[in-house]
Short mmCIF file of C-alpha atoms in Angstrom, two decimals:
data_model
loop_
_atom_site.label_atom_id
_atom_site.label_comp_id
_atom_site.label_asym_id
_atom_site.label_seq_id
_atom_site.Cartn_x
_atom_site.Cartn_y
_atom_site.Cartn_z
CA MET A 328 49.28 139.18 118.71
CA PRO A 329 47.49 136.73 116.42
CA SER A 330 44.01 137.58 117.57
CA ASP A 331 44.88 141.27 116.89
CA LEU A 332 45.99 140.27 113.44
CA SER A 333 42.69 138.34 113.03
CA ARG A 334 40.69 141.25 113.72
CA ALA A 335 42.74 143.48 111.42
CA ALA A 336 42.08 140.97 108.87
CA SER A 337 38.38 140.60 109.41
CA ALA A 338 38.09 144.50 109.06
CA CYS A 339 39.81 144.52 105.91
CA PRO A 340 37.11 145.82 103.28
CA VAL A 341 38.32 143.03 100.73
CA ILE A 342 37.43 140.47 103.43
CA ALA A 343 34.06 142.01 104.25
CA ALA A 344 32.95 141.99 100.83
CA ALA A 345 34.06 138.53 100.10
CA VAL A 346 31.80 137.51 103.01
CA ARG A 347 29.10 139.51 101.68
CA LEU A 348 29.43 138.03 98.07
CA ALA A 349 29.35 134.19 99.69
CA GLU A 350 26.42 134.94 101.20
CA TRP A 351 24.79 136.45 98.25
CA ALA A 352 25.61 133.21 96.17
CA GLY A 353 23.97 131.35 98.77
CA GLU A 354 23.60 127.47 99.00
CA ASP A 355 21.92 127.35 95.67
CA GLY A 356 24.68 129.19 94.32
CA VAL A 357 25.21 131.15 90.98
CA PRO A 358 26.45 130.22 87.55
CA VAL A 359 29.72 131.07 86.51
CA THR A 360 32.06 130.94 83.70
CA ALA A 361 34.43 128.14 82.63
CA GLY A 362 37.11 130.16 84.46
CA GLY A 363 35.35 130.30 87.58
CA SER A 364 34.46 134.27 87.34
CA LEU A 365 30.85 135.93 87.59
CA ARG A 366 29.26 135.99 84.53
CA PRO A 367 28.73 139.54 83.18
CA ALA A 368 25.21 139.52 83.25
CA ASP A 369 25.21 138.61 87.07
CA VAL A 370 27.81 141.46 87.92
CA PRO A 371 25.14 144.16 88.53
CA THR A 372 23.29 141.97 91.11
CA ALA A 373 26.54 141.07 92.92
CA SER A 374 27.48 144.78 92.83
CA ALA A 375 23.96 145.58 94.43
CA ALA A 376 24.63 142.99 97.24
CA LEU A 377 27.81 144.94 98.18
CA GLY A 378 26.06 148.44 97.88
CA ILE A 379 27.94 149.39 94.70
CA LEU A 380 26.23 151.11 91.55
CA THR A 381 27.27 149.47 88.32
CA ARG A 382 26.69 150.00 84.63
CA ALA A 383 23.89 147.45 83.26
CA LYS A 384 26.03 145.77 80.84
CA ILE A 385 29.97 145.06 81.10
CA ARG A 386 32.27 143.11 78.93
CA ARG A 387 33.55 140.92 81.93
CA ALA A 388 33.81 140.56 85.75
CA ALA A 389 37.23 141.87 85.86
CA ASP A 390 36.26 145.29 84.84
CA ARG A 391 34.73 145.78 88.09
CA PRO A 392 37.53 145.14 90.51
CA GLU A 393 35.36 146.28 93.29
CA VAL A 394 33.28 142.86 92.79
CA HIS A 395 36.08 140.85 91.25
CA ARG A 396 38.77 141.18 93.63
CA PRO A 397 36.44 140.22 96.54
CA TRP A 398 34.89 137.39 94.23
CA LEU A 399 38.60 136.05 93.72
CA THR A 400 39.20 136.44 97.60
CA ALA A 401 36.20 134.49 98.48
CA VAL A 402 37.18 131.50 96.05
CA ALA A 403 40.59 131.48 97.21
CA ALA A 404 39.59 131.60 101.04
CA GLY A 405 37.15 128.71 100.73
CA LEU A 406 34.26 130.95 101.21
CA ILE A 407 32.92 129.84 97.87
CA THR A 408 33.06 126.44 96.35
CA ILE A 409 33.14 126.29 92.64
CA ALA A 410 31.77 122.90 90.99
CA ASP A 411 29.63 121.72 87.97
CA GLY A 412 29.48 125.46 86.76
CA ARG A 413 28.14 126.87 89.79
CA ALA A 414 29.51 128.82 92.62
CA VAL A 415 28.09 128.03 96.25
CA HIS A 416 28.51 129.55 99.55
CA ALA A 417 30.69 127.01 101.42
CA GLY A 418 30.80 128.31 104.81
CA ARG A 419 31.58 130.80 107.64
CA LEU A 420 34.62 133.10 108.09
CA ASN A 421 36.24 130.73 110.75
CA ASP A 422 39.96 132.07 110.27
CA PRO A 423 40.11 135.74 108.97
CA LEU A 424 44.04 136.06 108.75
CA ALA A 425 44.01 132.66 106.72
CA ALA A 426 41.33 134.12 104.58
CA TRP A 427 43.19 137.38 104.41
CA TRP A 428 46.37 135.69 103.18
CA ALA A 429 44.71 133.51 100.80
CA GLY A 430 42.92 136.56 99.11
CA LEU A 431 45.93 138.62 98.75
CA GLN A 432 47.97 135.78 97.43
CA ALA A 433 45.54 135.24 94.94
CA LEU A 434 44.84 138.80 93.82
CA LEU A 435 48.83 139.02 93.56
CA ALA A 436 48.68 135.97 91.14
CA ALA A 437 45.72 137.63 89.14
CA GLU A 438 47.02 141.34 88.85
CA ALA A 439 50.95 141.70 89.87
CA THR A 440 52.21 138.94 87.18
CA ASP A 441 55.29 140.03 84.85
CA THR A 442 56.17 138.92 81.56
CA MET A 443 59.11 136.54 83.20
CA GLY A 444 56.68 134.47 84.87
CA VAL A 445 58.04 134.99 88.14
CA ASP A 446 56.01 134.44 91.19
CA PRO A 447 54.39 137.47 91.99
CA ARG A 448 54.89 137.12 95.77
CA ILE A 449 58.66 137.72 95.20
CA THR A 450 57.58 140.96 93.48
CA ALA A 451 55.55 141.86 96.39
CA MET A 452 58.42 141.06 98.72
CA VAL A 453 60.97 143.22 97.13
CA THR A 454 58.27 145.92 96.76
CA MET A 455 57.69 145.99 100.37
CA ASP A 456 61.46 146.52 100.84
CA VAL A 457 61.68 149.29 98.62
CA VAL A 458 58.84 151.22 100.01
CA THR A 459 59.55 150.53 103.83
CA ARG A 460 63.28 150.83 103.78
CA GLU A 461 63.78 153.28 101.13
CA HIS A 462 60.25 155.12 101.28
CA VAL A 463 60.23 155.22 97.48
CA ASP A 464 56.45 155.19 96.47
CA ASP A 465 56.06 157.14 93.36
CA GLY A 466 55.50 155.17 90.07
CA TRP A 467 58.90 155.85 88.30
CA GLY A 468 61.07 155.59 91.28
CA LEU A 469 59.47 152.32 92.73
CA GLN A 470 59.83 150.75 88.94
CA HIS A 471 63.35 151.78 89.05
CA ARG A 472 64.26 150.44 92.10
CA VAL A 473 62.21 147.20 92.12
CA ASN A 474 63.50 146.39 88.52
CA HIS A 475 67.11 146.99 89.72
CA LEU A 476 66.71 144.41 92.85
CA MET A 477 64.66 141.77 90.81
CA TYR A 478 67.30 141.92 88.21
CA ASP A 479 70.29 141.81 90.52
CA ARG A 480 68.35 138.80 92.34
CA GLY A 481 68.40 137.00 88.91
CA ASP A 482 64.62 136.82 88.62
CA TRP A 483 63.91 139.49 86.05
CA ASP A 484 66.04 139.80 82.77
CA SER A 485 67.79 142.91 82.54
CA LEU A 486 67.21 142.81 78.59
CA ALA A 487 63.36 142.30 79.04
CA ASP A 488 60.50 144.75 79.99
CA PRO A 489 58.54 143.14 83.11
CA GLN A 490 55.47 145.10 82.49
CA ARG A 491 52.77 143.48 80.35
CA HIS A 492 51.35 145.45 77.58
CA GLY A 493 48.36 147.52 78.57
CA ARG A 494 48.86 146.57 82.41
CA VAL A 495 50.20 148.39 85.45
CA HIS A 496 53.86 147.54 86.28
CA PRO A 497 54.23 144.40 88.75
CA ALA A 498 55.41 146.51 91.52
CA GLY A 499 52.68 149.30 91.15
CA ALA A 500 50.25 146.46 91.05
CA ALA A 501 51.59 144.78 94.36
CA LEU A 502 51.89 147.88 96.03
CA ALA A 503 48.36 148.60 95.22
CA LEU A 504 47.04 145.26 96.65
CA LEU A 505 49.38 145.79 99.89
CA ARG A 506 47.45 148.93 100.68
CA LEU A 507 44.38 147.92 99.59
CA PHE A 508 44.64 144.80 102.14
CA GLY A 509 46.05 147.18 104.70
CA ALA A 510 49.57 145.62 104.71
CA ILE A 511 51.12 149.18 103.98
CA ARG A 512 50.09 152.48 105.10
CA GLY A 513 51.93 155.31 103.18
CA THR A 514 55.38 153.86 103.43
CA GLU A 515 55.04 152.05 106.61
CA LEU A 516 54.39 148.40 107.38
CA THR A 517 51.08 148.00 109.37
CA PRO A 518 50.92 144.83 111.98
CA LEU A 519 49.52 142.84 109.01
CA GLY A 520 52.16 143.83 106.73
CA ALA A 521 54.87 143.11 109.14
CA TRP A 522 53.23 139.67 109.48
CA VAL A 523 53.02 139.14 105.71
CA HIS A 524 56.57 140.24 104.93
CA ALA A 525 57.68 137.61 107.52
CA GLU A 526 55.63 134.93 105.59
CA LEU A 527 56.77 136.06 102.08
CA ARG A 528 60.64 135.74 103.65
CA LYS A 529 59.65 132.22 104.27
CA ILE A 530 58.32 131.49 100.77
CA VAL A 531 60.59 133.33 98.72
CA PRO A 532 63.70 131.82 97.80
CA PRO A 533 66.91 133.40 98.77
CA GLN A 534 69.06 135.40 96.52
CA ILE A 535 71.39 133.31 94.55
CA THR A 536 74.79 134.10 95.53
CA PRO A 537 78.23 132.43 95.61
CA GLU A 538 77.64 131.85 99.17
CA LEU A 539 74.36 130.11 98.66
CA PRO A 540 74.59 126.26 99.56
CA ALA A 541 74.47 123.81 96.57
CA ALA A 542 71.62 122.15 97.92
CA ASP A 543 69.68 125.36 98.11
CA LEU A 544 70.74 126.09 94.56
CA LEU A 545 69.21 123.09 93.06
CA GLU A 546 66.06 123.16 95.12
CA GLN A 547 65.60 126.73 93.31
CA LEU A 548 66.52 125.80 89.91
CA ALA A 549 64.72 122.51 90.02
CA GLY A 550 62.01 122.27 87.44
CA THR A 551 63.08 125.62 85.56
CA ASP A 552 64.04 125.21 81.90
CA GLU A 553 67.72 124.95 80.90
CA ILE A 554 68.40 128.31 80.06
CA ASP A 555 66.93 129.83 83.01
CA ALA A 556 68.88 127.24 85.28
CA TRP A 557 72.15 128.39 83.63
CA ASN A 558 71.57 131.83 83.72
CA ARG A 559 70.60 131.92 87.44
CA ALA A 560 73.41 129.32 88.19
CA ARG A 561 76.16 131.40 86.87
CA ARG A 562 75.49 133.81 89.71
CA TRP A 563 76.31 130.94 92.10
CA PHE A 564 79.48 129.68 90.15
CA GLY A 565 81.46 132.84 90.92
CA ASP A 566 84.96 132.30 90.97
CA ARG A 567 84.67 128.50 91.18
CA THR A 568 86.67 126.25 88.87
CA ARG A 569 84.74 123.51 86.81
CA GLU A 570 86.09 120.95 89.11
CA GLN A 571 84.93 122.70 92.39
CA ILE A 572 81.54 123.10 90.97
CA VAL A 573 81.19 119.30 90.36
CA THR A 574 82.72 118.56 93.81
CA GLU A 575 80.01 120.60 95.21
CA LEU A 576 77.05 119.82 93.14
CA VAL A 577 77.43 116.00 93.14
CA PRO A 578 77.38 115.42 97.06
CA SER A 579 74.01 117.80 96.97
CA ALA A 580 72.74 115.93 94.06
CA ALA A 581 73.01 112.55 95.86
CA ASP A 582 70.28 112.91 98.15
CA ALA A 583 68.15 115.30 96.04
CA SER A 584 64.85 114.81 94.23
CA PRO A 585 64.88 113.57 90.48
CA ALA A 586 64.23 117.27 89.36
CA GLU A 587 67.18 118.52 91.29
CA GLN A 588 69.49 115.72 90.20
CA ILE A 589 68.53 116.59 86.58
CA THR A 590 69.43 119.98 87.36
CA ALA A 591 72.99 119.30 88.76
CA ILE A 592 73.80 116.93 85.58
CA THR A 593 72.50 119.70 83.13
CA LEU A 594 74.73 122.31 84.76
CA ILE A 595 77.59 119.98 84.70
CA SER A 596 77.12 119.13 81.05
CA ASP A 597 76.80 122.83 80.05
CA LEU A 598 80.23 123.42 81.71
CA GLY A 599 81.70 121.20 79.15
CA ASP A 600 84.34 118.03 78.86
CA LYS A 601 86.38 119.31 81.69
CA ALA A 602 83.44 119.20 84.14
CA VAL A 603 82.01 115.85 82.74
CA THR A 604 85.50 114.25 83.07
CA ALA A 605 85.41 115.38 86.62
CA LEU A 606 82.01 113.89 87.13
CA ARG A 607 83.29 110.30 85.75
CA THR A 608 86.10 110.61 88.52
CA THR A 609 83.91 111.20 91.25
CA GLU A 610 84.73 108.76 94.10
CA PRO A 611 82.55 107.37 95.37
CA MET A 612 79.99 108.14 92.63
CA PRO A 613 76.40 108.07 94.14
CA ALA A 614 74.06 105.38 92.76
CA ASN A 615 71.58 107.41 91.47
CA LEU A 616 73.98 109.48 89.44
CA ALA A 617 75.48 106.58 87.76
CA ALA A 618 73.30 106.33 84.76
CA HIS A 619 73.13 109.88 84.25
CA THR A 620 77.02 110.05 84.17
CA ARG A 621 77.10 107.06 81.41
CA LEU A 622 74.88 108.90 79.22
CA LEU A 623 76.43 112.19 79.86
CA ALA A 624 79.77 110.78 78.90
CA HIS A 625 78.02 109.30 75.81
CA GLN A 626 76.84 112.62 74.77
CA HIS A 627 80.17 114.23 75.12
CA GLU A 628 81.68 111.44 72.97
CA LEU A 629 83.79 109.93 75.90
CA ALA A 630 81.96 106.62 76.33
CA PRO A 631 79.62 104.38 74.52
CA MET A 632 76.10 104.53 74.71
CA PRO A 633 74.54 103.21 77.84
CA ASP A 634 72.39 100.00 77.69
CA THR A 635 68.80 99.68 78.15
CA SER A 636 68.36 99.40 81.54
CA ASP A 637 70.22 102.52 82.20
CA LEU A 638 67.72 104.21 79.24
CA VAL A 639 64.49 102.99 81.01
CA TRP A 640 65.76 103.83 84.42
CA LEU A 641 66.57 107.65 83.21
CA ALA A 642 63.18 107.51 81.59
CA THR A 643 61.66 107.08 84.92
CA GLU A 644 64.08 109.84 86.32
CA TYR A 645 62.93 112.33 83.56
CA THR A 646 59.51 111.46 83.83
CA HIS A 647 59.12 111.78 87.67
CA ALA A 648 60.86 115.39 87.49
CA ASP A 649 58.11 116.44 84.77
CA LEU A 650 55.27 114.93 86.76
CA ALA A 651 56.55 116.70 89.97
CA HIS A 652 56.66 120.15 88.07
CA HIS A 653 54.60 120.16 85.20
CA GLY A 654 52.04 117.49 85.47
CA VAL A 655 50.94 114.52 83.87
CA ALA A 656 50.66 115.78 80.35
CA ALA A 657 54.31 116.80 80.62
CA ALA A 658 55.24 113.50 82.04
CA ARG A 659 53.36 111.26 79.21
CA TYR A 660 55.34 113.16 76.70
CA THR A 661 58.58 112.56 78.13
CA ALA A 662 58.36 109.00 79.18
CA THR A 663 57.18 108.59 75.26
CA ASP A 664 60.23 110.21 73.94
CA ALA A 665 62.67 108.56 76.66
CA LEU A 666 61.39 105.18 76.05
CA HIS A 667 61.43 105.64 72.27
CA HIS A 668 65.69 106.05 72.61
CA ALA A 669 65.32 102.49 74.06
CA ASP A 670 63.19 101.19 71.39
CA ILE A 671 60.37 100.90 73.69
CA ASP A 672 56.79 101.77 73.43
CA LEU A 673 55.01 103.32 76.32
CA GLY A 674 51.64 101.85 75.43
CA THR A 675 52.96 98.14 74.79
CA GLY A 676 54.98 97.29 77.65
CA GLY A 677 56.75 100.59 78.58
CA ILE A 678 55.02 101.07 82.10
CA ASP A 679 55.98 97.64 82.97
CA ARG A 680 59.50 98.41 81.94
CA ILE A 681 59.46 101.40 84.20
CA VAL A 682 57.93 99.39 87.09
CA ASN A 683 60.84 97.10 86.95
CA SER A 684 63.41 99.62 86.34
CA GLY A 685 64.82 99.70 89.98
CA HIS A 686 64.12 103.34 90.29
CA PRO A 687 62.91 104.50 93.70
CA HIS A 688 60.04 106.49 92.02
CA ALA A 689 58.96 104.06 89.67
CA ALA A 690 55.75 102.96 91.21
CA ALA A 691 54.65 106.55 91.23
CA VAL A 692 55.34 107.11 87.93
CA ALA A 693 53.81 104.00 86.46
CA GLU A 694 50.39 104.83 88.27
CA ALA A 695 50.40 108.48 86.99
CA LEU A 696 51.33 107.27 83.34
CA ALA A 697 48.64 104.37 83.40
CA THR A 698 45.86 107.05 83.79
CA VAL A 699 46.79 108.53 80.21
CA ALA A 700 48.71 105.61 78.33
CA GLY A 701 46.44 104.40 75.40
CA THR A 702 44.21 107.73 75.47
CA ALA A 703 44.02 110.09 72.94
CA VAL A 704 46.39 112.92 73.01
CA PRO A 705 44.48 116.14 73.37
CA VAL A 706 44.06 118.33 70.62
CA GLN A 707 44.57 122.33 70.31
CA GLN A 708 42.04 124.39 68.35
CA LEU A 709 44.20 127.24 67.19
CA ARG A 710 43.16 130.27 65.27
CA ILE A 711 46.26 131.60 63.34
CA SER A 712 46.05 135.34 62.11
CA LEU A 713 48.28 137.12 59.46
CA SER A 714 45.97 140.33 59.75
CA GLY A 715 42.43 140.77 60.82
CA GLN A 716 41.21 139.79 57.23
CA CYS A 717 43.43 136.81 56.82
CA TRP A 718 43.26 133.92 59.48
CA ARG A 719 43.05 130.12 59.79
CA ARG A 720 41.73 127.68 62.16
CA VAL A 721 43.69 124.51 62.45
CA LEU A 722 43.39 121.61 64.96
CA ILE A 723 46.95 119.84 66.25
CA ALA A 724 48.08 117.90 68.66
CA GLU A 725 49.24 119.50 71.80
CA ASN A 726 52.24 117.46 71.90
CA ALA A 727 53.42 118.59 68.66
CA THR A 728 56.61 121.10 68.65
CA LEU A 729 57.09 124.35 67.46
CA GLU A 730 59.12 122.95 64.75
CA THR A 731 56.00 121.12 63.45
CA LEU A 732 53.67 124.27 64.11
CA HIS A 733 56.15 125.93 61.67
CA HIS A 734 55.41 123.74 58.89
CA VAL A 735 51.68 123.81 59.52
CA ILE A 736 51.92 127.57 59.26
CA ILE A 737 53.56 127.19 55.73
CA ALA A 738 50.93 124.95 54.63
CA LEU A 739 48.28 127.10 56.05
CA PHE A 740 49.36 130.28 54.22
CA GLY A 741 50.93 128.97 51.16
CA TRP A 742 54.57 130.21 51.95
CA ASP A 743 57.52 128.86 50.11
CA ASP A 744 59.57 128.16 53.38
CA ASP A 745 62.56 130.02 51.92
CA HIS A 746 63.04 132.45 54.71
CA LEU A 747 64.20 132.43 58.57
CA HIS A 748 61.52 132.25 61.14
CA ILE A 749 61.25 133.12 64.86
CA PHE A 750 58.50 132.01 67.30
CA THR A 751 58.25 134.30 70.30
CA VAL A 752 56.86 132.65 73.54
CA GLY A 753 56.80 135.07 76.25
CA ARG A 754 60.29 136.64 76.64
CA ARG A 755 62.07 133.89 74.82
CA HIS A 756 62.56 132.95 70.95
CA TYR A 757 62.71 129.79 69.18
CA ALA A 758 64.03 129.13 65.87
CA ASP A 759 65.34 126.31 63.75
CA SER A 760 68.81 125.33 65.14
CA LEU A 761 70.29 124.95 62.05
CA HIS A 762 69.87 128.51 61.28
CA GLY A 763 72.39 129.45 64.04
CA LEU A 764 70.07 132.69 65.14
CA GLU A 765 71.61 134.26 68.19
CA GLU A 766 69.52 134.26 71.36
CA THR A 767 67.11 131.65 70.07
CA VAL A 768 66.14 128.27 71.74
CA PRO A 769 65.79 125.37 69.30
CA GLU A 770 62.17 125.09 68.24
CA HIS A 771 62.15 121.35 68.52
CA THR A 772 62.63 121.61 72.31
CA MET A 773 59.23 123.31 72.89
CA ARG A 774 55.80 121.56 72.62
CA LEU A 775 52.59 123.44 72.13
CA HIS A 776 50.99 122.21 75.50
CA GLN A 777 53.91 124.36 77.29
CA ALA A 778 53.86 127.23 74.94
CA LEU A 779 50.21 127.38 75.00
CA PRO A 780 49.40 126.37 78.37
CA HIS A 781 45.56 127.48 78.54
CA SER A 782 43.04 128.73 76.57
CA LYS A 783 43.25 132.28 75.12
CA ALA A 784 47.02 131.97 75.73
CA THR A 785 48.99 133.60 72.69
CA ILE A 786 52.32 133.04 71.05
CA SER A 787 53.83 134.73 67.72
CA HIS A 788 55.71 133.55 64.65
CA THR A 789 57.13 135.72 62.39
CA TYR A 790 58.13 134.53 58.76
CA ASP A 791 60.95 136.28 56.58
CA LEU A 792 62.81 138.53 59.02
CA GLY A 793 63.11 141.17 56.64
CA ALA A 794 59.42 141.38 55.39
CA SER A 795 58.39 140.46 59.08
CA TRP A 796 55.06 138.52 58.20
CA LYS A 797 53.68 138.23 61.70
CA HIS A 798 51.32 135.37 62.43
CA GLU A 799 49.45 135.57 65.94
CA ILE A 800 48.46 132.25 67.08
CA LEU A 801 45.68 131.83 69.77
CA LEU A 802 44.62 128.86 71.62
CA GLU A 803 40.71 128.71 71.29
CA LYS A 804 40.22 125.43 73.01
CA VAL A 805 41.59 122.06 73.97
CA LEU A 806 39.56 118.96 72.61
CA HIS A 807 39.69 115.91 74.53
CA ASP A 808 38.69 112.25 73.11
CA HIS A 809 39.19 113.52 69.86
CA PRO A 810 41.94 111.35 67.92
CA LEU A 811 43.72 113.36 65.46
CA PRO A 812 46.03 111.49 62.67
CA GLN A 813 47.57 114.69 61.51
CA PRO A 814 47.04 118.32 61.67
CA GLU A 815 43.59 119.67 60.08
CA CYS A 816 42.61 123.16 58.81
CA VAL A 817 39.08 123.58 59.86
CA THR A 818 38.17 126.81 58.44
CA GLY A 819 39.66 130.19 57.40
CA LYS A 820 39.10 133.43 55.76
CA GLY A 821 41.47 135.62 53.24
CA ASP A 822 43.36 134.98 50.50
CA ASN A 823 47.01 133.70 50.61
CA PRO A 824 49.48 136.59 51.07
CA ILE A 825 51.59 137.21 47.91
CA GLU A 826 55.08 136.53 49.02
CA TYR A 827 57.06 138.12 46.30
CA TYR A 828 55.06 140.91 44.95
CA ASP A 829 56.35 142.58 41.84
CA PRO A 830 54.03 145.58 40.76
CA ASP A 831 55.47 145.11 37.27
CA GLU A 832 54.21 141.50 37.14
CA PRO A 833 51.23 141.27 39.42
CA GLU A 834 49.82 138.08 40.63
CA ASP A 835 46.44 137.13 41.46
CA PRO A 836 46.04 136.07 45.04
CA VAL A 837 45.14 132.54 45.79
CA PRO A 838 41.85 132.13 47.59
CA PHE A 839 41.60 130.28 50.89
CA ASP A 840 41.02 126.58 50.10
CA ALA A 841 40.75 124.31 52.84
CA GLU A 842 40.88 121.01 50.90
CA ALA A 843 44.07 122.25 49.27
CA ILE A 844 45.37 122.95 52.66
CA ASN A 845 44.72 119.73 54.13
CA THR A 846 46.10 118.06 51.07
CA ARG A 847 49.45 119.66 51.96
CA LEU A 848 49.07 118.79 55.51
CA HIS A 849 48.67 115.07 54.98
CA LYS A 850 51.59 115.29 52.72
CA LEU A 851 53.49 116.88 55.67
CA ALA A 852 52.46 114.23 57.98
CA ALA A 853 53.66 111.52 55.58
CA THR A 854 57.28 112.97 55.54
#
């Protein structure tokens, strides 16, 4: 059977085209964009290598999916290696099935994404279930059924549209790719489709229900933010009492990873004082939950502040969790903040304190932090636009919070900061916690490197919820080795908006003035 699958995979037109593109790139290679795509100027030549006619000029390689899809497949399958701005032919197609699977996953990640940030392989699996079991493959019917099942699984939010603006619905995109790769023919699975369906079931986490083992729940929720974890865990809670939830979570957390332990502790905390009390009376108390329990009791005003050794141990714990799920940048800022609560500076003795914390992952955490401790915090270059004619370019450290960015925006456009505001990041809204806006998350909990994780990423900021002055925020690039003591306005265009326009008493607009803005930003940094 595997040989039959390999033959079917090698006959897939996308795989055949990927092989030809790798041969076209050759041992000398071809230059690529910063993102690893073909340069638009080279797409006509690559098209010719595939026997495809194309226009002389295109805006980007993705505008020619007949070329871009095989290219992504070739890179994902290891047929092409990208280094130093060039793509080079890396070898023969030794394992067609592995190449086929790698290419399909790469294209699902590129084309079947949703507004929730859910793994598109989950969407693909649910789409396969709907198409092959219910024989639904028309656009609206497919979307309706997949939406319903994804909502029921807890992967999509029933109050939000999973379809990105201007993009095909994720289920439609997944179905198109599954058919392109020969996994589905009509509404039936091919042998390749049956194989990939089984592979997806190994990868995709099981649906969260009250019957799911607590250990599997923690594994699924580890690394997700607190709101998502809570919303998904509620499906598992079912009819359990708070005490029953604690009784099941604690033994599972005892042998779990730091991220899973943090998830368990966070869920218990969100359940309130009764759950925290049940945790404190658990016998025997797992040693790796003891410091968590003491801090949680303090946060619920049930015990005094834990000592410094507990705080350092917890700093190591939270840093390891971020290191595992979000990378060294997030870990660095988590460690800095957590050690600060113990009056310890990361760069002057903090790493040594982590090494001696007694935490089982202390050495790994210290080694990772040593690579960034003492280096300049990367700086984001943002273009903040109020309209096409009014925009500002600003430099700001990537570890700044949305709360800080709000004050920067106030300074950039001359607002008086006398109105409510909201940031929109993906499907979630952030605001000042003191304003008590419903369905918002405190803006001080989100850093810029999380909100804008890559170049060209965007978020929005609405000031004055009545007048709705909307700022579009674009991450243009990240600057390394660029120490920045405070946010800095680099350039801009357009007069400041008139916040309280009165036709009976018209005001003269205030022209853009970078020097005046930077004076305000200096005062902001000093506060």
